[in-house]
mmCIF file of C-alpha atoms and ligand atoms in Angstrom:
data_model
loop_
_atom_site.group_PDB
_atom_site.id
_atom_site.type_symbol
_atom_site.label_atom_id
_atom_site.label_comp_id
_atom_site.label_asym_id
_atom_site.label_seq_id
_atom_site.Cartn_x
_atom_site.Cartn_y
_atom_site.Cartn_z
ATOM 1 C CA UNK A 1 -5.381 8.678 19.619
ATOM 2 C CA UNK A 2 -7.231 8.153 15.976
ATOM 3 C CA UNK A 3 -8.342 4.629 14.917
ATOM 4 C CA UNK A 4 -8.880 3.281 11.198
ATOM 5 C CA UNK A 5 -9.703 -0.523 10.994
ATOM 6 C CA UNK A 6 -9.087 -2.157 7.633
ATOM 7 C CA UNK A 7 -12.113 -4.432 7.037
ATOM 8 C CA UNK A 8 -10.713 -7.976 5.454
ATOM 9 C CA UNK A 9 -12.491 -10.469 3.954
ATOM 10 C CA UNK A 10 -11.863 -14.356 4.544
ATOM 11 C CA UNK A 11 -8.159 -13.708 4.174
ATOM 12 C CA UNK A 12 -6.418 -13.236 8.057
ATOM 13 C CA UNK A 13 -2.328 -12.724 9.287
ATOM 14 C CA UNK A 14 -0.069 -11.316 11.545
ATOM 15 C CA UNK A 15 -0.535 -6.879 11.709
ATOM 16 C CA UNK A 16 3.385 -7.543 10.783
ATOM 17 C CA UNK A 17 2.855 -9.598 7.489
ATOM 18 C CA UNK A 18 0.062 -7.220 6.006
ATOM 19 C CA UNK A 19 1.021 -5.194 3.823
ATOM 20 C CA UNK A 20 -1.194 -2.806 3.806
ATOM 21 C CA UNK A 21 -1.017 -2.286 7.970
ATOM 22 C CA UNK A 22 3.235 -2.160 7.490
ATOM 23 C CA UNK A 23 3.266 0.772 4.701
ATOM 24 C CA UNK A 24 0.328 2.897 6.602
ATOM 25 C CA UNK A 25 1.516 2.448 10.140
ATOM 26 C CA UNK A 26 5.194 3.321 8.648
ATOM 27 C CA UNK A 27 4.337 6.152 7.634
ATOM 28 C CA UNK A 28 2.306 7.071 10.808
ATOM 29 C CA UNK A 29 5.923 6.711 12.762
ATOM 30 C CA UNK A 30 7.894 8.768 10.005
ATOM 31 C CA UNK A 31 5.711 11.564 10.034
ATOM 32 C CA UNK A 32 5.015 11.774 13.584
ATOM 33 C CA UNK A 33 1.405 10.832 13.487
ATOM 34 C CA UNK A 34 -0.661 9.485 16.860
ATOM 35 C CA UNK A 35 -2.664 7.082 14.805
ATOM 36 C CA UNK A 36 -3.079 3.734 14.160
ATOM 37 C CA UNK A 37 -4.041 1.534 11.505
ATOM 38 C CA UNK A 38 -5.107 -2.362 12.125
ATOM 39 C CA UNK A 39 -6.110 -5.504 10.588
ATOM 40 C CA UNK A 40 -9.291 -7.119 11.295
ATOM 41 C CA UNK A 41 -11.243 -10.031 9.805
ATOM 42 C CA UNK A 42 -14.686 -9.565 9.185
ATOM 43 C CA UNK A 43 -16.924 -12.604 7.954
ATOM 44 C CA UNK A 44 -19.879 -11.192 5.315
ATOM 45 C CA UNK A 45 -22.067 -11.954 7.584
ATOM 46 C CA UNK A 46 -20.693 -9.806 10.203
ATOM 47 C CA UNK A 47 -20.188 -6.282 8.100
ATOM 48 C CA UNK A 48 -23.200 -4.411 8.917
ATOM 49 C CA UNK A 49 -22.517 -5.440 12.911
ATOM 50 C CA UNK A 50 -19.069 -4.283 11.872
ATOM 51 C CA UNK A 51 -19.507 -1.208 10.563
ATOM 52 C CA UNK A 52 -21.931 -0.455 13.237
ATOM 53 C CA UNK A 53 -19.164 -0.816 15.631
ATOM 54 C CA UNK A 54 -16.813 1.647 13.864
ATOM 55 C CA UNK A 55 -19.521 4.410 14.019
ATOM 56 C CA UNK A 56 -19.824 3.734 17.575
ATOM 57 C CA UNK A 57 -16.534 3.826 18.213
ATOM 58 C CA UNK A 58 -15.778 6.411 16.557
ATOM 59 C CA UNK A 59 -13.300 5.242 13.905
ATOM 60 C CA UNK A 60 -11.794 7.628 11.285
ATOM 61 C CA UNK A 61 -12.784 5.742 8.804
ATOM 62 C CA UNK A 62 -11.606 1.528 7.092
ATOM 63 C CA UNK A 63 -9.874 0.648 3.953
ATOM 64 C CA UNK A 64 -12.371 -2.852 3.125
ATOM 65 C CA UNK A 65 -11.314 -5.334 0.073
ATOM 66 C CA UNK A 66 -12.843 -8.318 -1.138
ATOM 67 C CA UNK A 67 -15.663 -9.779 -0.753
ATOM 68 C CA UNK A 68 -16.868 -6.294 1.027
ATOM 69 C CA UNK A 69 -16.182 -3.872 -1.801
ATOM 70 C CA UNK A 70 -19.517 -3.719 -2.991
ATOM 71 C CA UNK A 71 -21.426 -5.024 0.230
ATOM 72 C CA UNK A 72 -20.669 -2.585 2.310
ATOM 73 C CA UNK A 73 -22.096 0.462 0.257
ATOM 74 C CA UNK A 74 -25.397 -0.733 1.576
ATOM 75 C CA UNK A 75 -23.888 0.915 4.856
ATOM 76 C CA UNK A 76 -22.276 3.560 4.066
ATOM 77 C CA UNK A 77 -24.113 7.380 3.743
ATOM 78 C CA UNK A 78 -22.885 8.342 0.735
ATOM 79 C CA UNK A 79 -20.306 7.899 -2.402
ATOM 80 C CA UNK A 80 -17.853 9.721 -3.833
ATOM 81 C CA UNK A 81 -18.207 10.632 -7.520
ATOM 82 C CA UNK A 82 -16.052 7.685 -8.953
ATOM 83 C CA UNK A 83 -17.130 5.438 -6.479
ATOM 84 C CA UNK A 84 -20.091 5.452 -7.412
ATOM 85 C CA UNK A 85 -19.654 4.656 -10.985
ATOM 86 C CA UNK A 86 -17.445 2.179 -10.273
ATOM 87 C CA UNK A 87 -19.827 0.547 -8.288
ATOM 88 C CA UNK A 88 -17.470 -0.365 -5.002
ATOM 89 C CA UNK A 89 -15.442 0.600 -3.006
ATOM 90 C CA UNK A 90 -12.053 0.280 -0.826
ATOM 91 C CA UNK A 91 -12.007 2.979 1.536
ATOM 92 C CA UNK A 92 -14.281 4.691 3.761
ATOM 93 C CA UNK A 93 -14.107 8.467 5.582
ATOM 94 C CA UNK A 94 -15.539 9.875 8.263
ATOM 95 C CA UNK A 95 -16.744 12.945 6.356
ATOM 96 C CA UNK A 96 -19.045 15.447 9.010
ATOM 97 C CA UNK A 97 -20.055 12.313 10.897
ATOM 98 C CA UNK A 98 -20.749 10.450 7.596
ATOM 99 C CA UNK A 99 -19.434 7.026 6.327
ATOM 100 C CA UNK A 100 -18.629 7.767 2.630
ATOM 101 C CA UNK A 101 -17.208 5.238 0.606
ATOM 102 C CA UNK A 102 -14.464 6.325 -1.857
ATOM 103 C CA UNK A 103 -12.223 3.482 -4.619
ATOM 104 C CA UNK A 104 -8.807 4.673 -4.275
ATOM 105 C CA UNK A 105 -8.104 1.445 -6.306
ATOM 106 C CA UNK A 106 -7.865 3.307 -9.651
ATOM 107 C CA UNK A 107 -6.337 6.955 -8.237
ATOM 108 C CA UNK A 108 -3.385 4.946 -7.015
ATOM 109 C CA UNK A 109 -3.047 4.101 -10.220
ATOM 110 C CA UNK A 110 -3.770 6.866 -11.808
ATOM 111 C CA UNK A 111 -1.421 9.057 -9.063
ATOM 112 C CA UNK A 112 1.513 6.360 -10.155
ATOM 113 C CA UNK A 113 0.899 6.961 -13.732
ATOM 114 C CA UNK A 114 0.848 10.858 -13.719
ATOM 115 C CA UNK A 115 4.022 10.230 -12.034
ATOM 116 C CA UNK A 116 5.441 9.852 -15.509
ATOM 117 C CA UNK A 117 2.324 10.834 -18.543
ATOM 118 C CA UNK A 118 -0.348 12.351 -17.629
ATOM 119 C CA UNK A 119 -3.480 9.987 -19.612
ATOM 120 C CA UNK A 120 -5.476 13.127 -20.277
ATOM 121 C CA UNK A 121 -6.097 13.075 -24.508
ATOM 122 C CA UNK A 122 -4.322 9.768 -24.787
ATOM 123 C CA UNK A 123 -5.080 6.643 -26.644
ATOM 124 C CA UNK A 124 -5.255 3.311 -23.917
ATOM 125 C CA UNK A 125 -5.335 -0.199 -24.408
ATOM 126 C CA UNK A 126 -6.243 -2.327 -20.947
ATOM 127 C CA UNK A 127 -6.003 -5.606 -20.386
ATOM 128 C CA UNK A 128 -8.832 -7.114 -17.762
ATOM 129 C CA UNK A 129 -12.492 -6.050 -17.058
ATOM 130 C CA UNK A 130 -12.185 -7.179 -13.158
ATOM 131 C CA UNK A 131 -12.389 -5.387 -10.284
ATOM 132 C CA UNK A 132 -8.939 -3.716 -10.512
ATOM 133 C CA UNK A 133 -9.447 -2.792 -13.869
ATOM 134 C CA UNK A 134 -12.855 -1.114 -13.368
ATOM 135 C CA UNK A 135 -11.720 0.994 -10.993
ATOM 136 C CA UNK A 136 -8.482 1.993 -13.280
ATOM 137 C CA UNK A 137 -10.588 1.701 -16.395
ATOM 138 C CA UNK A 138 -12.874 4.639 -14.946
ATOM 139 C CA UNK A 139 -10.576 6.735 -13.203
ATOM 140 C CA UNK A 140 -8.027 7.311 -16.496
ATOM 141 C CA UNK A 141 -11.235 8.247 -17.846
ATOM 142 C CA UNK A 142 -12.141 10.888 -15.502
ATOM 143 C CA UNK A 143 -8.642 12.244 -15.802
ATOM 144 C CA UNK A 144 -9.618 12.622 -19.641
ATOM 145 C CA UNK A 145 -8.294 10.162 -21.617
ATOM 146 C CA UNK A 146 -8.846 9.968 -25.434
ATOM 147 C CA UNK A 147 -10.235 6.515 -26.132
ATOM 148 C CA UNK A 148 -9.765 3.138 -23.637
ATOM 149 C CA UNK A 149 -10.235 -0.195 -26.015
ATOM 150 C CA UNK A 150 -10.546 -2.983 -23.128
ATOM 151 C CA UNK A 151 -9.515 -6.293 -23.786
ATOM 152 C CA UNK A 152 -10.964 -9.452 -21.866
ATOM 153 C CA UNK A 153 -10.945 -12.980 -22.072
ATOM 154 C CA UNK A 154 -14.381 -13.109 -21.055
ATOM 155 C CA UNK A 155 -17.284 -11.009 -23.169
ATOM 156 C CA UNK A 156 -19.578 -10.101 -20.483
ATOM 157 C CA UNK A 157 -17.490 -8.540 -18.280
ATOM 158 C CA UNK A 158 -15.722 -6.864 -20.919
ATOM 159 C CA UNK A 159 -18.796 -5.481 -23.279
ATOM 160 C CA UNK A 160 -20.353 -4.485 -19.508
ATOM 161 C CA UNK A 161 -17.361 -2.411 -18.585
ATOM 162 C CA UNK A 162 -16.948 -0.404 -22.006
ATOM 163 C CA UNK A 163 -20.573 0.231 -21.737
ATOM 164 C CA UNK A 164 -19.957 2.142 -18.480
ATOM 165 C CA UNK A 165 -17.370 4.102 -20.010
ATOM 166 C CA UNK A 166 -19.561 5.030 -22.526
ATOM 167 C CA UNK A 167 -22.600 5.505 -20.233
ATOM 168 C CA UNK A 168 -21.043 6.929 -17.677
ATOM 169 C CA UNK A 169 -17.876 8.985 -18.022
ATOM 170 C CA UNK A 170 -16.463 11.531 -21.284
ATOM 171 C CA UNK A 171 -14.677 8.724 -22.812
ATOM 172 C CA UNK A 172 -15.250 6.666 -25.847
ATOM 173 C CA UNK A 173 -14.429 3.102 -25.044
ATOM 174 C CA UNK A 174 -14.491 -0.200 -27.031
ATOM 175 C CA UNK A 175 -14.846 -3.890 -26.409
ATOM 176 C CA UNK A 176 -12.419 -6.622 -27.864
ATOM 177 C CA UNK A 177 -12.693 -9.916 -26.779
ATOM 178 C CA UNK A 178 -9.093 -11.591 -25.771
ATOM 179 C CA UNK A 179 -8.651 -15.109 -27.677
ATOM 180 C CA UNK A 180 -5.198 -14.214 -30.011
ATOM 181 C CA UNK A 181 -2.100 -13.292 -29.103
ATOM 182 C CA UNK A 182 -3.026 -9.185 -28.584
ATOM 183 C CA UNK A 183 -1.345 -6.489 -31.383
ATOM 184 C CA UNK A 184 -0.872 -3.360 -29.879
ATOM 185 C CA UNK A 185 -1.930 -0.558 -32.578
ATOM 186 C CA UNK A 186 0.484 1.634 -32.713
ATOM 187 C CA UNK A 187 -1.310 4.578 -32.066
ATOM 188 C CA UNK A 188 -1.618 3.539 -28.895
ATOM 189 C CA UNK A 189 0.113 5.562 -26.264
ATOM 190 C CA UNK A 190 -0.654 3.580 -22.516
ATOM 191 C CA UNK A 191 -0.691 -0.051 -22.484
ATOM 192 C CA UNK A 192 -2.144 -1.418 -18.894
ATOM 193 C CA UNK A 193 -1.953 -4.545 -17.986
ATOM 194 C CA UNK A 194 -4.676 -5.252 -15.302
ATOM 195 C CA UNK A 195 -5.003 -8.947 -14.978
ATOM 196 C CA UNK A 196 -4.841 -10.874 -11.978
ATOM 197 C CA UNK A 197 -1.384 -12.946 -14.883
ATOM 198 C CA UNK A 198 2.077 -12.689 -13.133
ATOM 199 C CA UNK A 199 0.797 -12.400 -9.809
ATOM 200 C CA UNK A 200 2.611 -14.600 -6.783
ATOM 201 C CA UNK A 201 3.279 -17.494 -7.528
ATOM 202 C CA UNK A 202 2.487 -17.792 -10.395
ATOM 203 C CA UNK A 203 5.202 -14.852 -11.172
ATOM 204 C CA UNK A 204 6.614 -16.966 -14.896
ATOM 205 C CA UNK A 205 2.799 -16.465 -16.429
ATOM 206 C CA UNK A 206 2.919 -13.643 -19.221
ATOM 207 C CA UNK A 207 -0.302 -11.900 -20.939
ATOM 208 C CA UNK A 208 -1.005 -13.063 -24.148
ATOM 209 C CA UNK A 209 0.091 -9.547 -25.755
ATOM 210 C CA UNK A 210 2.216 -10.027 -28.672
ATOM 211 C CA UNK A 211 5.244 -8.116 -27.302
ATOM 212 C CA UNK A 212 6.827 -7.105 -30.539
ATOM 213 C CA UNK A 213 3.887 -4.650 -31.201
ATOM 214 C CA UNK A 214 5.497 -2.385 -28.162
ATOM 215 C CA UNK A 215 7.418 0.422 -29.282
ATOM 216 C CA UNK A 216 9.537 2.507 -27.400
ATOM 217 C CA UNK A 217 7.025 5.565 -26.953
ATOM 218 C CA UNK A 218 4.373 2.927 -25.056
ATOM 219 C CA UNK A 219 4.174 3.455 -21.423
ATOM 220 C CA UNK A 220 3.542 0.423 -19.606
ATOM 221 C CA UNK A 221 2.005 -0.115 -16.865
ATOM 222 C CA UNK A 222 1.056 -3.735 -14.797
ATOM 223 C CA UNK A 223 -1.291 -3.377 -11.830
ATOM 224 C CA UNK A 224 0.195 -6.679 -9.924
ATOM 225 C CA UNK A 225 2.728 -5.794 -7.015
ATOM 226 C CA UNK A 226 3.978 -8.491 -6.608
ATOM 227 C CA UNK A 227 6.236 -9.313 -7.527
ATOM 228 C CA UNK A 228 7.065 -5.673 -9.034
ATOM 229 C CA UNK A 229 8.662 -6.214 -11.784
ATOM 230 C CA UNK A 230 6.559 -8.862 -13.753
ATOM 231 C CA UNK A 231 7.643 -10.806 -16.988
ATOM 232 C CA UNK A 232 5.620 -8.522 -18.981
ATOM 233 C CA UNK A 233 7.060 -5.522 -17.738
ATOM 234 C CA UNK A 234 10.583 -7.213 -18.410
ATOM 235 C CA UNK A 235 9.211 -7.626 -21.687
ATOM 236 C CA UNK A 236 7.899 -4.182 -22.393
ATOM 237 C CA UNK A 237 11.317 -2.678 -20.719
ATOM 238 C CA UNK A 238 13.131 -5.126 -23.312
ATOM 239 C CA UNK A 239 11.301 -2.859 -25.867
ATOM 240 C CA UNK A 240 12.765 -0.151 -24.262
ATOM 241 C CA UNK A 241 8.827 1.609 -23.158
ATOM 242 C CA UNK A 242 8.877 3.331 -19.874
ATOM 243 C CA UNK A 243 7.072 1.044 -17.488
ATOM 244 C CA UNK A 244 4.862 2.013 -14.098
ATOM 245 C CA UNK A 245 4.904 -1.050 -11.492
ATOM 246 C CA UNK A 246 1.534 -1.895 -9.241
ATOM 247 C CA UNK A 247 3.871 -1.176 -5.976
ATOM 248 C CA UNK A 248 3.984 2.434 -6.762
ATOM 249 C CA UNK A 249 0.106 1.519 -7.205
ATOM 250 C CA UNK A 250 -0.281 0.161 -3.979
ATOM 251 C CA UNK A 251 1.833 3.113 -2.577
ATOM 252 C CA UNK A 252 -0.123 6.045 -3.993
ATOM 253 C CA UNK A 253 -3.547 4.266 -2.487
ATOM 254 C CA UNK A 254 -2.308 4.565 0.716
ATOM 255 C CA UNK A 255 -1.353 7.626 0.369
ATOM 256 C CA UNK A 256 -4.461 8.982 -0.610
ATOM 257 C CA UNK A 257 -6.116 7.112 1.728
ATOM 258 C CA UNK A 258 -3.373 8.431 4.957
ATOM 259 C CA UNK A 259 -4.935 11.970 3.051
ATOM 260 C CA UNK A 260 -8.383 11.391 3.170
ATOM 261 C CA UNK A 261 -8.559 10.407 6.657
ATOM 262 C CA UNK A 262 -5.551 12.720 8.509
ATOM 263 C CA UNK A 263 -5.061 15.743 6.127
ATOM 264 C CA UNK A 264 -1.739 14.651 6.115
ATOM 265 C CA UNK A 265 0.847 14.748 2.773
ATOM 266 C CA UNK A 266 2.761 11.639 3.182
ATOM 267 C CA UNK A 267 6.051 10.504 1.802
ATOM 268 C CA UNK A 268 5.694 7.553 -0.555
ATOM 269 C CA UNK A 269 9.244 6.383 -0.095
ATOM 270 C CA UNK A 270 8.425 5.208 3.185
ATOM 271 C CA UNK A 271 5.890 3.435 2.633
ATOM 272 C CA UNK A 272 7.647 1.879 -0.626
ATOM 273 C CA UNK A 273 10.753 0.466 2.058
ATOM 274 C CA UNK A 274 8.221 -0.818 3.901
ATOM 275 C CA UNK A 275 6.808 -3.107 1.770
ATOM 276 C CA UNK A 276 10.327 -3.912 0.131
ATOM 277 C CA UNK A 277 11.058 -4.924 3.552
ATOM 278 C CA UNK A 278 8.515 -7.582 3.888
ATOM 279 C CA UNK A 279 9.943 -8.997 0.094
ATOM 280 C CA UNK A 280 7.054 -7.687 -1.707
HETATM 281 P P1 NDP B 301 -10.824 -9.693 -10.580
HETATM 282 O O1 NDP B 301 -11.318 -11.601 -10.165
HETATM 283 O O2 NDP B 301 -12.030 -9.183 -10.616
HETATM 284 O O3 NDP B 301 -10.649 -9.732 -11.985
HETATM 285 C C1 NDP B 301 -9.442 -10.701 -13.162
HETATM 286 C C2 NDP B 301 -9.427 -10.606 -14.030
HETATM 287 O O4 NDP B 301 -7.972 -11.141 -14.405
HETATM 288 C C3 NDP B 301 -10.073 -10.391 -14.996
HETATM 289 O O5 NDP B 301 -10.778 -9.807 -16.301
HETATM 290 C C4 NDP B 301 -10.081 -11.879 -15.671
HETATM 291 O O6 NDP B 301 -10.609 -12.314 -16.702
HETATM 292 C C5 NDP B 301 -8.688 -11.729 -15.955
HETATM 293 N N1 NDP B 301 -7.991 -13.059 -15.939
HETATM 294 C C6 NDP B 301 -7.476 -13.534 -14.647
HETATM 295 N N2 NDP B 301 -7.222 -14.835 -15.533
HETATM 296 C C7 NDP B 301 -7.058 -14.654 -16.243
HETATM 297 C C8 NDP B 301 -6.164 -15.628 -17.519
HETATM 298 N N3 NDP B 301 -5.226 -16.805 -17.525
HETATM 299 N N4 NDP B 301 -6.048 -15.461 -18.776
HETATM 300 C C9 NDP B 301 -7.139 -14.212 -19.148
HETATM 301 N N5 NDP B 301 -7.859 -13.377 -18.131
HETATM 302 C C10 NDP B 301 -7.200 -13.667 -17.237
HETATM 303 O O7 NDP B 301 -9.643 -9.617 -9.879
HETATM 304 P P2 NDP B 301 -9.365 -7.786 -9.704
HETATM 305 O O8 NDP B 301 -9.450 -7.916 -10.706
HETATM 306 O O9 NDP B 301 -9.719 -7.484 -8.590
HETATM 307 O O10 NDP B 301 -7.509 -8.048 -9.526
HETATM 308 C C11 NDP B 301 -6.525 -8.268 -10.388
HETATM 309 C C12 NDP B 301 -5.564 -7.840 -9.952
HETATM 310 O O11 NDP B 301 -5.124 -6.115 -9.691
HETATM 311 C C13 NDP B 301 -4.679 -8.510 -8.947
HETATM 312 O O12 NDP B 301 -3.926 -9.797 -9.151
HETATM 313 C C14 NDP B 301 -4.434 -7.981 -7.455
HETATM 314 O O13 NDP B 301 -3.283 -8.433 -6.940
HETATM 315 C C15 NDP B 301 -4.353 -6.782 -8.293
HETATM 316 N N6 NDP B 301 -4.689 -5.121 -8.016
HETATM 317 C C16 NDP B 301 -3.880 -4.579 -7.801
HETATM 318 C C17 NDP B 301 -3.653 -3.623 -6.826
HETATM 319 C C18 NDP B 301 -2.281 -2.484 -6.542
HETATM 320 O O14 NDP B 301 -2.613 -1.674 -5.447
HETATM 321 N N7 NDP B 301 -1.443 -2.504 -7.199
HETATM 322 C C19 NDP B 301 -5.223 -2.939 -6.471
HETATM 323 C C20 NDP B 301 -6.130 -3.879 -6.782
HETATM 324 C C21 NDP B 301 -5.877 -4.861 -7.707
HETATM 325 P P3 NDP B 301 -12.285 -13.101 -16.901
HETATM 326 O O15 NDP B 301 -13.421 -11.800 -16.869
HETATM 327 O O16 NDP B 301 -12.788 -12.906 -18.193
HETATM 328 O O17 NDP B 301 -12.450 -13.893 -15.725
#
């Protein structure tokens, strides 16, 4: 029996209602994998001890969520390439007896996007500059995007993300301060919304985007997984755009995590169904 340990922050819920536990354990059951994925709440002051415990007990890996995504790096033996650029990890994998930090937030997104379009050589407009946007921007850049425009409400975070992309990835980036309804330039191929606007319970909230500037040639993605069909994605669909939702991003993250830990490619459909059962 192998164990995986997701370390969550100040956030605790019964395992049956935790979306990550539900979708990962559903995949283990479906594929007959003799593994368990458990939810543990770890206070920030106990993080070092928790990681030491995971090593001592031979855990094969774990996930960690806010507020541990940056702090946990101090207790690991190394980082994957994109995690190093992003400066945050959400997935830890035991490789050759070393705990290596990876970031699947952005990779899950790119994997979901690739089912619809290859981001290589595409012009991208990305709303947001928080943790999710940072991970998505780095992975899209490493996947070969031609240009990334970061649009964010706060100047400081937006400029830092654009600078990071210019310094650490081959993709040129620019920053636009988000004050007015944003008009998407006509030559944009992919529009990505990666802020928290529209997340349950604020499901009626709409990002300040001039949706009349969307054209049917644009692929539109939203990182919000609850609800999967956000008001923004509904507006994009009404303009004829193909859309990618946050639920598929969450599922793909899980698929990548399980591959890292077990080496097995699992069926994403089983994981989506487990999430849908939770009404996510
Ligand atoms: P952060 O708190 O790090 O960043 C929030 C971002 O949203 C910032 O860019 C912030 O702008 C922006 N923002 C928030 N409110 C507003 C507003 N009213 N107007 C304009 N901008 C706003 O959060 P994360 O990046 O970690 O998460 C963002 C979303 O992504 C969450 O909803 C989360 O659920 C989702 N997510 C989805 C994942 C998936 O697998 N589907 C994985 C990870 C995250 P500013 O810088 O100005 O504050």
